[in-house]
Amino acid sequence: MASFPYPQLDLSTTEIRVLRLEPAAKKEDPISCTLETTALNGGIEYEALSYVWGQEPPSQNIYLNTRAFSITPNLHLALQRMRCSSDSRSLWIDAICIDQSNVKERNHQVAQMRNIYARAKKLLIWLGDMDSDFTALIASTLAWGIAPNVPQWKLPEKNSSTIDAESRGVKKFSQNPWWGRMWVFQEFVVASGNPVVGIGGLWYPWEYVEHIPRYILREYAPKNDVNHENTTLAEVANFKTLSKVRSTYRENPGCITLDHLLKQTYGRSATDPRDNVFALLGLVSDAGGAFPVDYNMSTSEVYQKAMIMVFQTNGHLELLLYAFNIKNQKDLPSWCVDFSTNDWPESESFGKFQEILVAGPNYGFIRHVSESGSLTVRGRLVGGVDYFQNFSEPDTDNSQIDRIAIVDSFRRKMRDYEHAAYTALLRRLDESRIERILNGGEAWKTYFKGQDFSATKEFLKKAYKQNSGEEWTREDFPTDYVLFEQFFSRPGWETPWTRWSKDEGDALDRDSVLFTIFTLYSIATQPGPYSLLTTDTGYMARVDKEVEVSDILCTFYNCSKVAVLRPNPDGETYQLLDFAYLPDFDDNKLIPYDGGEGSQEFVLV
């Protein structure tokens, strides 16, 4: 492909190349095409193809300007299916119309992709060849979609054979790679009019095909959840996202931000990981010239620019909370999200994320140095880790009960943690205040204001059954310190924690044990692995990574969580390790930028 002599484009204009697909009498006839250069505005009318490149290398030859030109098997099949018997057809296809070996041209053409697809007279979506299994699915789908409006339509009767075929068709359709392709997002969203979809030798209007995901979600998801034995419906769920963003773009394109799109497209595949960002820039109203498409940049540079752009647009740093997904790109700094991986939070987590995405003050509290990949953030030091215990998650379905056994096996370590935690509390609060909290009931409840104790209740139900052999049916689970103390004072009730306080040589007093028990339940009842730690300033926290004594906890201005940083050997920079859960801080409110006394800079790399 690299040796093909492409006709030169004027990169100072909006020129593009259009492929003229010559007719053929038979499918088996060699494919012959011609490239024509035209202005994007007011030039040749064309149709744009949306398809999957696939993992197979170019191995099928066509004739392009009378020269042999290699393309992938999937594209070769698509050209065969699109070719007319008597008339030529003008098409725009990225793999052929762009000189992929010319970086300057790729930059120029990719920057125009939105307009290329928006100005095409029709979008052609190629899903590939599908067999009789898919025919059974589409027959049921069309009947299901049309029947409500056409009373005389006779729904086909199903038997075991057609049901099995339809089920296989569901799998083939839902797992078609087109649904998860990155560039599809822009191509589909900006397309004018209704696309047509090529499946095998037939082309269906989009309004027909859009019934298929709805049919699958209606007929299969309620019965078998998303893990049907013949399919996973995650890919089909992308249909809802595509349709929603397309509708939003057509009604109000100015409201779509890069932050929104990055969250909507996580896990989509791209041959080049930089396209996980570049494929979205054409849809973003705030991209402008500040973030041009440039394939000379490394993946790390592109992802860092995307992060900084989101910070600038939103006025806060909440995207940092997702910098801990598994990184496929190994050269990313610790503060940068890997947008090429599918190890992102579930959609419900994004819902919570959206609720707190409220634009904050000017983003002047950060400074980015692209050469070193460093991000300087202003904030305040919470404290250094002075004691910790790391816990791993048991490999079992009954993790809540097994966590009791695991913690019980670490009784001595946990007793040390109780000492450390109570000592840390003494450093932060005077003893008279601790006494008021321990004995005040409502004061204790206020101290832990707004916490969700539903996980604690489920933990206690399972623990009670394990200890007593009976189900706990009453609803008076503890929601403050006094109720908690009363709950564990019931006859016959004993846990590893209450046994610790009776062990010979245990120097902890009753209040410190109960205080730490309650705190442990409030911060450590979620799945692990995790670390429990105390700081030299008197805080207790839970972190979902293993920590070290040298680590520090700090807050960043315009971020809602407490960060855990690990100093680098240079003594000046830090790795962003994780975000911690502290009962005193965890209320999902952005910490305002005040720049006052105690404010300092943290350089993340």
Coordinates of C-alpha atoms in Angstrom, one line a residue:
M1 CA 0.0 0.0 0.0
A2 CA 2.9 2.4 0.8
S3 CA 4.3 2.1 -2.7
F4 CA 1.2 3.1 -4.5
P5 CA 1.7 6.5 -6.3
Y6 CA -1.2 8.5 -4.9
P7 CA -2.1 11.7 -6.8
Q8 CA -1.0 14.7 -4.7
L9 CA -3.5 16.6 -2.5
D10 CA -3.3 20.3 -1.8
L11 CA -3.1 20.2 2.0
S12 CA -3.8 23.9 2.3
T13 CA -7.4 23.3 1.0
T14 CA -10.2 20.8 1.8
E15 CA -9.3 18.5 -1.1
I16 CA -10.1 14.8 -0.7
R17 CA -10.0 11.7 -3.0
V18 CA -13.1 9.9 -4.1
L19 CA -13.1 6.3 -5.2
R20 CA -15.0 5.4 -8.4
L21 CA -16.0 1.8 -8.2
E22 CA -16.5 0.4 -11.7
P23 CA -19.5 -1.9 -12.5
A24 CA -19.2 -5.6 -13.1
A25 CA -21.6 -8.3 -14.4
K26 CA -20.5 -11.0 -11.9
K27 CA -19.4 -11.0 -8.3
E28 CA -16.3 -12.9 -9.2
D29 CA -15.1 -10.3 -11.7
P30 CA -11.9 -8.4 -10.7
I31 CA -12.6 -5.2 -8.8
S32 CA -11.5 -2.1 -10.7
C33 CA -11.5 1.4 -9.2
T34 CA -10.3 4.9 -10.0
L35 CA -9.2 7.7 -7.6
E36 CA -10.4 11.2 -8.3
T37 CA -9.4 14.4 -6.5
T38 CA -12.2 16.8 -5.6
A39 CA -13.0 19.6 -3.3
L40 CA -14.9 18.6 -0.2
N41 CA -17.2 21.6 -0.7
G42 CA -19.3 21.4 -3.8
G43 CA -17.3 18.6 -5.5
I44 CA -18.2 15.1 -6.5
E45 CA -21.2 13.5 -4.7
Y46 CA -20.2 10.4 -2.9
E47 CA -21.3 7.8 -0.4
A48 CA -19.1 7.1 2.7
L49 CA -18.4 3.6 4.0
S50 CA -18.3 2.7 7.7
Y51 CA -16.7 -0.7 8.3
V52 CA -14.1 -2.6 10.3
W53 CA -10.6 -2.9 9.1
G54 CA -10.1 -6.1 11.1
Q55 CA -7.0 -7.9 12.2
E56 CA -6.2 -9.6 9.0
P57 CA -3.5 -8.0 6.9
P58 CA -4.2 -6.7 3.3
S59 CA -4.2 -9.8 1.2
Q60 CA -6.8 -9.2 -1.5
N61 CA -5.9 -7.3 -4.7
I62 CA -8.0 -4.8 -6.6
Y63 CA -7.0 -2.6 -9.5
L64 CA -6.7 1.0 -8.5
N65 CA -5.9 3.4 -11.3
T66 CA -5.0 0.2 -13.3
R67 CA -2.4 -0.8 -10.6
A68 CA -2.6 -3.7 -8.2
F69 CA -3.6 -2.5 -4.7
S70 CA -3.9 -4.8 -1.6
I71 CA -6.9 -4.4 0.8
T72 CA -8.2 -6.5 3.7
P73 CA -10.6 -9.4 3.0
N74 CA -13.5 -7.6 4.8
L75 CA -13.2 -4.5 2.6
H76 CA -12.8 -6.6 -0.5
L77 CA -16.1 -8.4 0.3
A78 CA -17.8 -5.0 0.9
L79 CA -16.7 -3.7 -2.5
Q80 CA -18.1 -6.8 -4.1
R81 CA -21.4 -6.3 -2.4
M82 CA -21.5 -2.5 -3.2
R83 CA -20.6 -2.9 -6.9
C84 CA -23.4 -2.3 -9.4
S85 CA -23.9 -4.3 -12.6
S86 CA -24.2 -1.3 -15.0
D87 CA -23.2 2.0 -13.3
S88 CA -20.1 3.2 -11.5
R89 CA -20.4 4.3 -7.9
S90 CA -18.5 7.1 -6.1
L91 CA -17.3 6.2 -2.6
W92 CA -15.1 7.5 0.2
I93 CA -13.2 4.7 2.0
D94 CA -10.5 5.7 4.4
A95 CA -8.1 2.8 3.8
I96 CA -8.0 3.6 0.0
C97 CA -8.7 7.3 -0.3
I98 CA -6.0 8.3 2.3
D99 CA -2.4 7.6 1.8
Q100 CA -1.8 5.9 5.1
S101 CA 2.0 6.1 4.7
N102 CA 1.9 9.9 4.5
V103 CA 1.7 11.3 8.1
K104 CA 1.0 14.9 6.9
E105 CA -1.8 13.7 4.7
R106 CA -3.3 11.5 7.5
N107 CA -3.3 14.5 9.8
H108 CA -5.0 16.7 7.1
Q109 CA -7.6 14.1 6.2
V110 CA -8.5 12.9 9.7
A111 CA -9.0 16.5 10.8
Q112 CA -11.7 16.6 8.1
M113 CA -13.4 13.3 8.9
R114 CA -16.4 14.9 10.5
N115 CA -17.1 16.9 7.4
I116 CA -16.3 14.0 5.0
Y117 CA -19.0 11.9 6.6
A118 CA -21.4 14.7 7.2
R119 CA -21.4 15.7 3.6
A120 CA -21.7 12.3 2.1
K121 CA -25.0 11.8 0.5
K122 CA -25.4 8.5 2.3
L123 CA -23.6 6.4 5.0
L124 CA -23.1 2.8 4.1
I125 CA -22.5 0.5 7.1
W126 CA -21.0 -2.8 6.3
L127 CA -21.5 -5.5 8.9
G128 CA -20.1 -8.4 6.7
D129 CA -21.5 -11.6 5.4
M130 CA -23.9 -13.4 7.7
D131 CA -25.6 -16.7 7.1
S132 CA -29.1 -18.3 7.6
D133 CA -28.8 -17.8 11.4
F134 CA -28.9 -14.1 10.9
T135 CA -31.8 -14.5 8.4
A136 CA -33.8 -16.1 11.2
L137 CA -33.0 -13.3 13.6
I138 CA -33.9 -10.5 11.1
A139 CA -37.2 -12.3 10.1
S140 CA -38.3 -12.3 13.8
T141 CA -37.1 -8.8 14.3
L142 CA -38.9 -7.3 11.3
A143 CA -42.1 -9.1 12.3
W144 CA -41.8 -7.9 15.8
G145 CA -41.1 -4.3 14.7
I146 CA -43.7 -4.1 12.0
A147 CA -46.5 -6.2 13.4
P148 CA -47.8 -3.6 15.9
N149 CA -48.6 -1.2 13.1
V150 CA -49.7 -3.8 10.5
P151 CA -52.5 -5.9 12.1
Q152 CA -52.7 -8.3 9.2
W153 CA -49.1 -9.2 9.5
K154 CA -48.8 -12.9 10.4
L155 CA -45.9 -13.5 12.9
P156 CA -43.9 -16.6 11.9
E157 CA -44.3 -19.6 14.2
K158 CA -41.1 -20.6 16.0
N159 CA -39.9 -24.2 16.6
S160 CA -36.8 -25.5 18.2
S161 CA -34.8 -25.2 15.0
T162 CA -35.7 -21.6 14.3
I163 CA -35.2 -20.7 17.9
D164 CA -31.7 -22.2 17.9
A165 CA -30.9 -20.4 14.6
E166 CA -32.2 -17.1 15.9
S167 CA -30.1 -17.5 19.1
R168 CA -27.0 -18.1 17.0
G169 CA -27.9 -15.1 14.9
V170 CA -28.2 -13.0 18.1
K171 CA -24.6 -14.0 19.0
K172 CA -23.2 -13.2 15.6
F173 CA -25.0 -9.8 15.4
S174 CA -24.2 -8.7 18.9
Q175 CA -20.6 -9.7 18.7
N176 CA -20.1 -8.1 15.3
P177 CA -16.9 -5.9 15.7
W178 CA -18.5 -2.9 14.0
W179 CA -20.4 -2.2 17.3
G180 CA -17.2 -1.7 19.2
R181 CA -15.1 0.1 16.6
M182 CA -13.8 3.6 17.6
W183 CA -14.3 5.5 14.4
V184 CA -17.8 4.2 14.0
F185 CA -18.8 6.7 16.7
Q186 CA -18.0 9.8 14.7
E187 CA -19.1 8.3 11.3
F188 CA -22.5 7.3 12.6
V189 CA -23.2 10.4 14.7
V190 CA -22.5 13.0 12.0
A191 CA -24.1 11.1 9.1
S192 CA -26.8 13.0 7.3
G193 CA -30.1 11.2 6.7
N194 CA -30.6 7.5 7.6
P195 CA -27.8 5.1 6.9
V196 CA -28.2 1.8 5.1
V197 CA -26.7 -1.4 6.5
G198 CA -25.1 -4.1 4.4
I199 CA -25.5 -7.7 5.7
G200 CA -24.5 -10.3 3.2
G201 CA -25.9 -9.6 -0.2
L202 CA -28.7 -7.3 1.1
W203 CA -28.8 -3.7 2.2
Y204 CA -31.3 -2.7 4.9
P205 CA -32.5 0.8 5.8
W206 CA -31.3 1.8 9.3
E207 CA -34.9 2.1 10.6
Y208 CA -35.2 -1.7 10.0
V209 CA -31.9 -2.7 11.5
E210 CA -32.4 -0.5 14.6
H211 CA -35.1 -2.9 15.6
I212 CA -32.6 -5.7 16.0
P213 CA -30.8 -4.5 19.2
R214 CA -34.2 -3.5 20.7
Y215 CA -35.5 -7.0 19.9
I216 CA -32.5 -8.6 21.5
L217 CA -32.6 -6.5 24.6
R218 CA -36.4 -7.2 24.9
E219 CA -36.4 -10.9 24.2
Y220 CA -33.1 -12.0 25.7
A221 CA -31.9 -9.6 28.3
P222 CA -34.9 -9.9 30.7
K223 CA -34.7 -13.7 30.6
N224 CA -31.0 -14.3 30.8
D225 CA -29.6 -11.0 32.0
V226 CA -26.5 -9.9 29.9
N227 CA -24.8 -13.3 30.1
H228 CA -27.0 -15.3 27.7
E229 CA -25.2 -18.6 26.9
N230 CA -25.1 -17.7 23.2
T231 CA -24.2 -14.0 23.4
T232 CA -23.1 -11.0 25.5
L233 CA -25.3 -8.0 25.1
A234 CA -22.6 -5.4 26.0
E235 CA -21.9 -4.7 22.3
V236 CA -25.6 -4.2 21.7
A237 CA -25.8 -1.8 24.6
N238 CA -23.5 0.4 22.5
F239 CA -26.4 0.9 20.1
K240 CA -28.2 2.9 22.8
T241 CA -25.1 5.1 23.3
L242 CA -24.7 5.6 19.5
S243 CA -28.3 6.6 19.1
K244 CA -28.3 8.9 22.1
V245 CA -25.2 10.8 21.1
R246 CA -26.4 11.0 17.5
S247 CA -29.7 12.6 18.7
T248 CA -27.8 15.0 21.0
Y249 CA -25.4 16.0 18.3
R250 CA -28.1 16.8 15.8
E251 CA -30.1 18.8 18.4
N252 CA -27.3 20.6 20.1
P253 CA -23.8 19.8 19.0
G254 CA -22.3 22.6 21.1
C255 CA -23.1 20.6 24.4
I256 CA -20.9 17.6 23.5
T257 CA -17.5 17.7 25.3
L258 CA -14.4 15.5 25.1
D259 CA -15.0 14.4 28.7
H260 CA -18.5 13.2 27.8
L261 CA -17.3 11.3 24.7
L262 CA -14.3 9.7 26.4
K263 CA -16.6 8.2 29.0
Q264 CA -19.2 7.1 26.3
T265 CA -16.6 5.3 24.1
Y266 CA -14.3 3.5 26.6
G267 CA -13.5 0.0 25.5
R268 CA -14.0 0.6 21.8
S269 CA -11.3 -0.8 19.5
A270 CA -8.9 1.2 17.3
T271 CA -6.0 -0.1 15.2
D272 CA -4.0 2.9 16.4
P273 CA -4.5 3.7 20.1
R274 CA -4.2 7.4 19.3
D275 CA -7.5 7.1 17.5
N276 CA -9.3 6.6 20.8
V277 CA -8.9 10.4 21.1
F278 CA -8.5 11.5 17.5
A279 CA -11.7 9.8 16.5
L280 CA -13.6 12.1 18.9
L281 CA -12.1 15.5 18.3
G282 CA -14.3 16.1 15.2
L283 CA -17.4 15.9 17.4
V284 CA -16.1 18.2 20.1
S285 CA -17.2 21.8 20.0
D286 CA -14.4 22.9 22.3
A287 CA -11.4 21.2 20.5
G288 CA -10.7 24.1 18.0
G289 CA -7.1 24.6 16.9
A290 CA -5.7 24.0 20.4
F291 CA -5.6 20.3 20.0
P292 CA -4.9 19.4 16.3
V293 CA -4.7 15.9 15.0
D294 CA -1.1 15.0 14.7
Y295 CA 0.2 11.5 14.2
N296 CA 3.7 12.6 14.9
M297 CA 2.7 12.7 18.6
S298 CA 3.1 9.6 20.7
T299 CA 0.2 7.9 22.3
S300 CA 1.3 9.2 25.7
E301 CA 1.4 12.8 24.4
V302 CA -2.1 12.5 22.8
Y303 CA -3.6 11.1 26.0
Q304 CA -2.0 13.8 28.2
K305 CA -3.3 16.5 25.9
A306 CA -6.8 14.9 26.2
M307 CA -6.5 15.0 30.0
I308 CA -5.4 18.6 30.1
M309 CA -8.2 19.6 27.7
V310 CA -10.8 18.0 29.9
F311 CA -9.3 19.7 33.0
Q312 CA -9.5 23.1 31.1
T313 CA -13.1 22.5 29.9
N314 CA -14.5 21.2 33.2
G315 CA -12.5 23.4 35.6
H316 CA -11.9 20.4 38.0
L317 CA -9.7 17.3 38.2
E318 CA -12.3 14.5 38.6
L319 CA -10.9 12.6 35.6
L320 CA -7.9 11.8 37.8
L321 CA -10.1 9.4 39.7
Y322 CA -10.0 7.0 36.6
A323 CA -6.2 7.1 36.1
F324 CA -5.9 3.7 37.8
N325 CA -7.4 1.5 35.1
I326 CA -5.0 -1.2 33.7
K327 CA -2.6 0.6 31.4
N328 CA -1.9 -1.0 28.0
Q329 CA 0.3 1.9 27.1
K330 CA 3.3 1.5 29.4
D331 CA 4.8 5.0 28.9
L332 CA 1.9 6.9 30.4
P333 CA 2.5 9.0 33.5
S334 CA 0.8 7.9 36.7
W335 CA -1.9 10.7 36.5
C336 CA -3.0 9.9 32.9
V337 CA -5.9 7.7 32.0
D338 CA -5.3 5.0 29.4
F339 CA -8.1 5.6 26.9
S340 CA -7.3 2.4 24.9
T341 CA -8.2 -0.1 27.6
N342 CA -11.7 -1.4 28.4
D343 CA -10.8 -1.6 32.1
W344 CA -12.9 1.5 32.9
P345 CA -15.7 1.9 35.5
E346 CA -19.1 0.5 34.8
S347 CA -21.7 2.8 33.3
E348 CA -23.5 3.3 36.7
S349 CA -20.2 4.6 38.1
F350 CA -20.2 7.1 35.3
G351 CA -23.7 8.2 36.3
K352 CA -22.3 9.1 39.7
F353 CA -19.3 10.8 38.0
Q354 CA -21.6 12.9 35.9
E355 CA -23.5 14.2 39.0
I356 CA -20.5 15.8 40.4
L357 CA -19.2 17.2 37.1
V358 CA -20.0 20.8 37.9
A359 CA -17.7 23.4 36.4
G360 CA -15.4 24.8 39.1
P361 CA -13.1 27.9 39.1
N362 CA -10.4 28.7 36.6
Y363 CA -8.1 25.7 36.0
G364 CA -5.0 27.8 36.9
F365 CA -4.3 25.4 39.8
I366 CA -2.5 23.0 37.5
R367 CA 0.5 23.2 35.2
H368 CA 1.5 20.7 32.6
V369 CA 5.0 20.2 31.1
S370 CA 4.5 18.0 28.0
E371 CA 8.3 17.3 27.6
S372 CA 8.5 15.5 30.9
G373 CA 4.9 14.4 31.2
S374 CA 4.6 16.1 34.6
L375 CA 1.5 17.6 36.1
T376 CA 1.8 20.1 38.9
V377 CA -1.2 20.3 41.1
R378 CA -1.9 22.6 44.0
G379 CA -3.4 21.2 47.2
R380 CA -2.9 20.5 50.9
L381 CA -1.0 17.8 52.8
V382 CA -3.3 15.5 54.9
G383 CA -0.5 13.5 56.4
G384 CA 2.1 10.8 55.9
V385 CA 1.4 7.1 56.3
D386 CA 2.9 5.9 59.6
Y387 CA 1.1 2.5 60.0
F388 CA -0.7 0.2 57.5
Q389 CA -2.0 -3.3 57.0
N390 CA -2.4 -4.8 53.5
F391 CA -5.2 -7.3 52.9
S392 CA -5.9 -9.5 49.9
E393 CA -9.3 -10.5 48.7
P394 CA -10.3 -14.2 49.2
D395 CA -10.9 -16.1 46.0
T396 CA -14.4 -17.2 46.8
D397 CA -18.0 -16.2 46.1
N398 CA -18.8 -15.8 49.8
S399 CA -16.3 -13.0 50.3
Q400 CA -18.1 -11.2 53.1
I401 CA -18.0 -14.2 55.4
D402 CA -14.5 -15.2 54.3
R403 CA -13.3 -11.7 55.1
I404 CA -14.2 -12.4 58.8
A405 CA -12.0 -15.5 58.7
I406 CA -9.2 -13.7 57.0
V407 CA -9.3 -10.8 59.4
D408 CA -9.5 -13.2 62.2
S409 CA -6.3 -14.9 61.0
F410 CA -4.6 -11.5 61.2
R411 CA -5.9 -10.9 64.8
R412 CA -2.5 -9.8 66.1
K413 CA -1.9 -7.5 63.2
M414 CA -5.3 -6.0 63.5
R415 CA -4.9 -5.5 67.2
D416 CA -1.8 -3.5 66.3
Y417 CA -3.9 -1.6 63.9
E418 CA -6.4 -0.8 66.6
H419 CA -3.7 0.6 68.7
A420 CA -2.4 2.6 65.8
A421 CA -5.8 3.8 64.8
Y422 CA -6.8 4.9 68.3
T423 CA -3.4 6.6 68.8
A424 CA -3.9 8.4 65.5
L425 CA -7.3 9.6 66.7
L426 CA -5.7 11.0 69.9
R427 CA -3.2 13.0 67.8
R428 CA -6.1 14.6 65.9
L429 CA -8.7 15.1 68.6
D430 CA -8.3 15.9 72.3
E431 CA -9.5 13.2 74.7
S432 CA -12.5 15.2 75.9
R433 CA -13.8 15.4 72.4
I434 CA -13.3 11.7 71.9
E435 CA -15.2 11.0 75.0
R436 CA -18.1 13.2 73.8
I437 CA -18.1 11.3 70.5
L438 CA -18.0 7.9 72.1
N439 CA -20.8 8.6 74.6
G440 CA -22.9 11.0 72.6
G441 CA -24.8 8.7 70.3
E442 CA -26.1 11.5 68.0
A443 CA -22.8 13.2 68.1
W444 CA -21.2 10.0 66.8
K445 CA -23.8 9.7 64.1
T446 CA -23.1 13.3 63.1
Y447 CA -19.4 12.6 63.0
F448 CA -20.1 9.9 60.4
K449 CA -22.7 12.0 58.6
G450 CA -24.1 10.9 55.3
Q451 CA -22.5 7.4 55.3
D452 CA -24.3 4.6 53.6
F453 CA -24.4 1.6 56.0
S454 CA -26.2 -0.8 53.6
A455 CA -23.0 -2.7 53.0
T456 CA -22.4 -2.9 56.8
K457 CA -25.9 -4.3 57.3
E458 CA -25.4 -7.0 54.7
F459 CA -22.0 -7.9 56.3
L460 CA -23.7 -8.2 59.8
K461 CA -26.5 -10.4 58.5
K462 CA -24.0 -12.9 57.0
A463 CA -21.7 -12.7 60.1
Y464 CA -24.7 -13.2 62.4
K465 CA -25.8 -16.3 60.5
Q466 CA -22.2 -17.7 60.6
N467 CA -22.0 -17.2 64.3
S468 CA -25.5 -18.2 65.4
G469 CA -26.7 -20.4 62.6
E470 CA -29.8 -18.3 62.4
E471 CA -31.1 -15.6 60.0
W472 CA -31.2 -12.1 61.4
T473 CA -34.7 -10.9 60.6
R474 CA -34.9 -7.7 62.6
E475 CA -34.2 -4.3 61.1
D476 CA -32.5 -2.6 64.1
F477 CA -29.1 -2.7 62.5
P478 CA -26.7 -0.1 64.0
T479 CA -26.5 3.3 62.3
D480 CA -24.5 5.1 65.1
Y481 CA -22.1 4.2 67.9
V482 CA -24.6 3.6 70.6
L483 CA -26.8 1.2 68.5
F484 CA -23.6 -0.5 67.4
E485 CA -22.5 -1.1 71.0
Q486 CA -26.0 -2.4 71.9
F487 CA -26.1 -4.6 68.9
F488 CA -22.9 -6.4 69.8
S489 CA -24.0 -6.7 73.5
R490 CA -26.7 -9.2 72.6
P491 CA -26.5 -12.5 74.4
G492 CA -24.8 -15.2 72.3
W493 CA -23.4 -12.8 69.8
E494 CA -19.6 -12.8 69.3
T495 CA -17.3 -11.9 66.5
P496 CA -13.6 -12.0 66.0
W497 CA -13.5 -8.4 67.0
T498 CA -15.3 -8.8 70.3
R499 CA -13.1 -11.8 71.1
W500 CA -10.0 -9.7 70.7
S501 CA -11.0 -7.5 73.5
K502 CA -11.2 -10.5 75.8
D503 CA -7.8 -11.9 74.9
E504 CA -5.2 -12.1 77.6
G505 CA -2.7 -9.3 77.3
D506 CA -4.9 -7.1 75.3
A507 CA -4.2 -3.6 76.6
L508 CA -6.9 -1.9 74.6
D509 CA -9.7 -0.3 76.6
R510 CA -13.3 -1.0 75.7
D511 CA -13.9 2.4 74.0
S512 CA -10.9 2.2 71.8
V513 CA -11.9 -1.3 70.6
L514 CA -15.5 -0.3 69.9
F515 CA -14.4 2.9 68.2
T516 CA -12.0 1.0 65.9
I517 CA -14.6 -1.7 65.2
F518 CA -17.1 0.9 64.0
T519 CA -14.5 2.6 61.9
L520 CA -13.4 -0.6 60.3
Y521 CA -17.0 -1.4 59.4
S522 CA -17.4 2.0 57.9
I523 CA -14.3 1.9 55.7
A524 CA -13.5 -1.8 55.2
T525 CA -16.6 -3.7 54.3
Q526 CA -16.2 -3.4 50.5
P527 CA -14.4 -6.0 48.4
G528 CA -10.6 -6.0 48.5
P529 CA -7.7 -6.1 48.1
Y530 CA -7.1 -3.0 50.2
S531 CA -4.9 -1.4 52.8
L532 CA -6.0 0.1 56.1
L533 CA -3.7 2.9 57.3
T534 CA -3.2 5.7 59.8
T535 CA -1.4 8.9 59.2
D536 CA 1.0 10.9 61.4
T537 CA -1.7 13.6 61.6
G538 CA -4.3 11.3 63.1
Y539 CA -6.5 10.0 60.2
M540 CA -7.6 6.5 59.4
A541 CA -8.2 5.6 55.8
R542 CA -8.7 2.7 53.3
V543 CA -6.8 2.5 50.1
D544 CA -7.4 -0.1 47.3
K545 CA -3.7 -0.5 46.7
E546 CA -0.8 -1.6 48.8
V547 CA 0.8 1.4 50.6
E548 CA 4.1 2.1 52.2
V549 CA 5.2 4.1 55.2
S550 CA 6.8 6.7 52.9
D551 CA 3.5 7.4 51.1
I552 CA 1.6 10.6 51.7
L553 CA -2.1 11.6 51.6
C554 CA -3.1 15.0 50.2
T555 CA -6.1 16.9 48.8
F556 CA -6.1 18.5 45.3
Y557 CA -8.0 21.7 44.8
N558 CA -11.1 21.1 42.7
C559 CA -11.0 17.3 43.2
S560 CA -13.4 15.5 45.5
K561 CA -11.2 12.7 46.9
V562 CA -8.0 12.4 49.0
A563 CA -5.0 11.3 46.8
V564 CA -2.3 8.9 47.8
L565 CA 1.1 9.8 46.5
R566 CA 4.4 7.9 46.5
P567 CA 7.6 10.0 46.5
N568 CA 10.1 9.3 43.7
P569 CA 13.8 8.9 44.5
D570 CA 14.5 12.4 43.2
G571 CA 12.6 13.8 46.3
E572 CA 10.7 16.3 44.1
T573 CA 8.1 14.3 42.2
Y574 CA 5.4 11.8 43.0
Q575 CA 3.6 8.9 41.5
L576 CA -0.2 9.1 41.8
L577 CA -0.9 5.8 43.5
D578 CA -4.6 5.9 44.3
F579 CA -7.4 7.8 46.0
A580 CA -8.2 7.0 49.6
Y581 CA -11.5 6.7 51.5
L582 CA -11.5 8.8 54.7
P583 CA -14.8 9.3 56.6
D584 CA -13.8 12.9 57.3
F585 CA -13.4 13.8 53.7
D586 CA -15.6 11.5 51.5
D587 CA -18.6 13.6 50.7
N588 CA -18.2 14.0 46.9
K589 CA -17.7 17.7 47.1
L590 CA -15.0 19.5 45.1
I591 CA -12.4 21.0 47.4
P592 CA -12.3 24.8 46.5
Y593 CA -9.1 26.5 45.5
D594 CA -8.3 29.0 48.2
G595 CA -4.5 29.3 47.8
G596 CA -4.2 30.2 51.4
E597 CA -1.7 29.2 54.1
G598 CA -0.7 25.5 53.9
S599 CA -1.3 25.3 50.2
Q600 CA 1.5 23.6 48.3
E601 CA 2.4 22.1 44.9
F602 CA 2.7 18.4 44.1
V603 CA 4.5 17.4 40.9
L604 CA 3.0 14.2 39.5
V605 CA 4.9 12.1 36.9

